[in-house]
């Protein structure tokens, strides 16, 4: 496995055998089984697999969040080597954003609600770095987790709008035994917070149970999630949403499918989770 911070090395490796298919798994490191599921899927579908590890500063809107983000590149590389990854790009900030950098990608409407409203500038940072990764790796397929549902929607939109010649592959959320969605941020939770953090999936499942009982109204689904969250003293709700899975607009009346999503602070750690209901659940 080649591990390199140099953009030119990545380009060279990619161009060495132009006929081979490449899968790219973009990450910010602190890898967990959710990332490894993406890597394994990429491994089965491509001749070569590349992974990027880069904690992208421009997608963080809180300085303390960026500083606290877990970093463990050496361990990440061991895990990736064991998965048979071919190439890992570990750029420094100036390798991605050289001095004088001034080109950004802004996806418009779909970035405004949810994470976009809660974290101004976040998706501009994500779209910009992902566009750069696509240009550097030129992958055949790029792999993302459904856990970041809006990120997936934004990247799909960008790929369509800017005609990136690649396939976006979305993999299901990987959960701990108690249902907590895997996230690099889970490592920041203390023991009581870790226990409390299951409130996200419990809230989603409460709304799912309402859906199974035939409840289709957006407000009813949001209220079902809020009731569970309000009962957890360590949880502070950032947003609770029942939205159209394609447009991400909140469901006003009744709907035939819904993206339930939420962002909740458990102590100082902000966690997100989601669940798709109805035909869009695929
Ligand atoms: O999902 C992430 O880890 C990041 O947002 C990504 C896609 C690697 C861009 O920095």
Coordinates of C-alpha atoms and ligand atoms in Angstrom, one line a residue, residues 26-29 35 52 54-56 59 69 122 125-126 129-130 133 144 148 151 155, ligand 1:
X26 CA -12.9 9.9 1.1
X27 CA -12.5 10.1 4.9
X28 CA -11.4 12.4 7.7
X29 CA -9.7 9.5 9.4
X35 CA -15.6 3.4 7.0
X52 CA -8.0 9.9 1.5
X54 CA -7.8 14.6 5.6
X55 CA -9.5 16.6 8.3
X56 CA -10.9 19.3 6.1
X59 CA -16.0 22.3 6.5
X69 CA -11.7 16.0 15.9
X122 CA -20.2 23.3 6.0
X125 CA -16.3 23.0 2.5
X126 CA -17.5 19.5 1.8
X129 CA -12.8 19.2 -0.9
X130 CA -14.8 16.4 -2.5
X133 CA -10.5 14.7 -4.3
X144 CA -20.1 7.5 1.0
X148 CA -24.5 11.8 6.3
X151 CA -24.0 15.2 2.4
X155 CA -22.5 15.3 -3.6
Ligands
LIG1 O1 -17.9 12.5 5.5 C1 -16.7 12.9 5.7 O2 -15.9 12.3 6.4 C2 -16.3 14.2 5.1 O3 -17.4 15.1 5.0 C3 -15.7 14.0 3.7 C4 -16.7 13.4 2.7 C5 -14.5 13.1 3.8 C6 -15.2 15.4 3.2 O4 -14.2 15.9 4.0

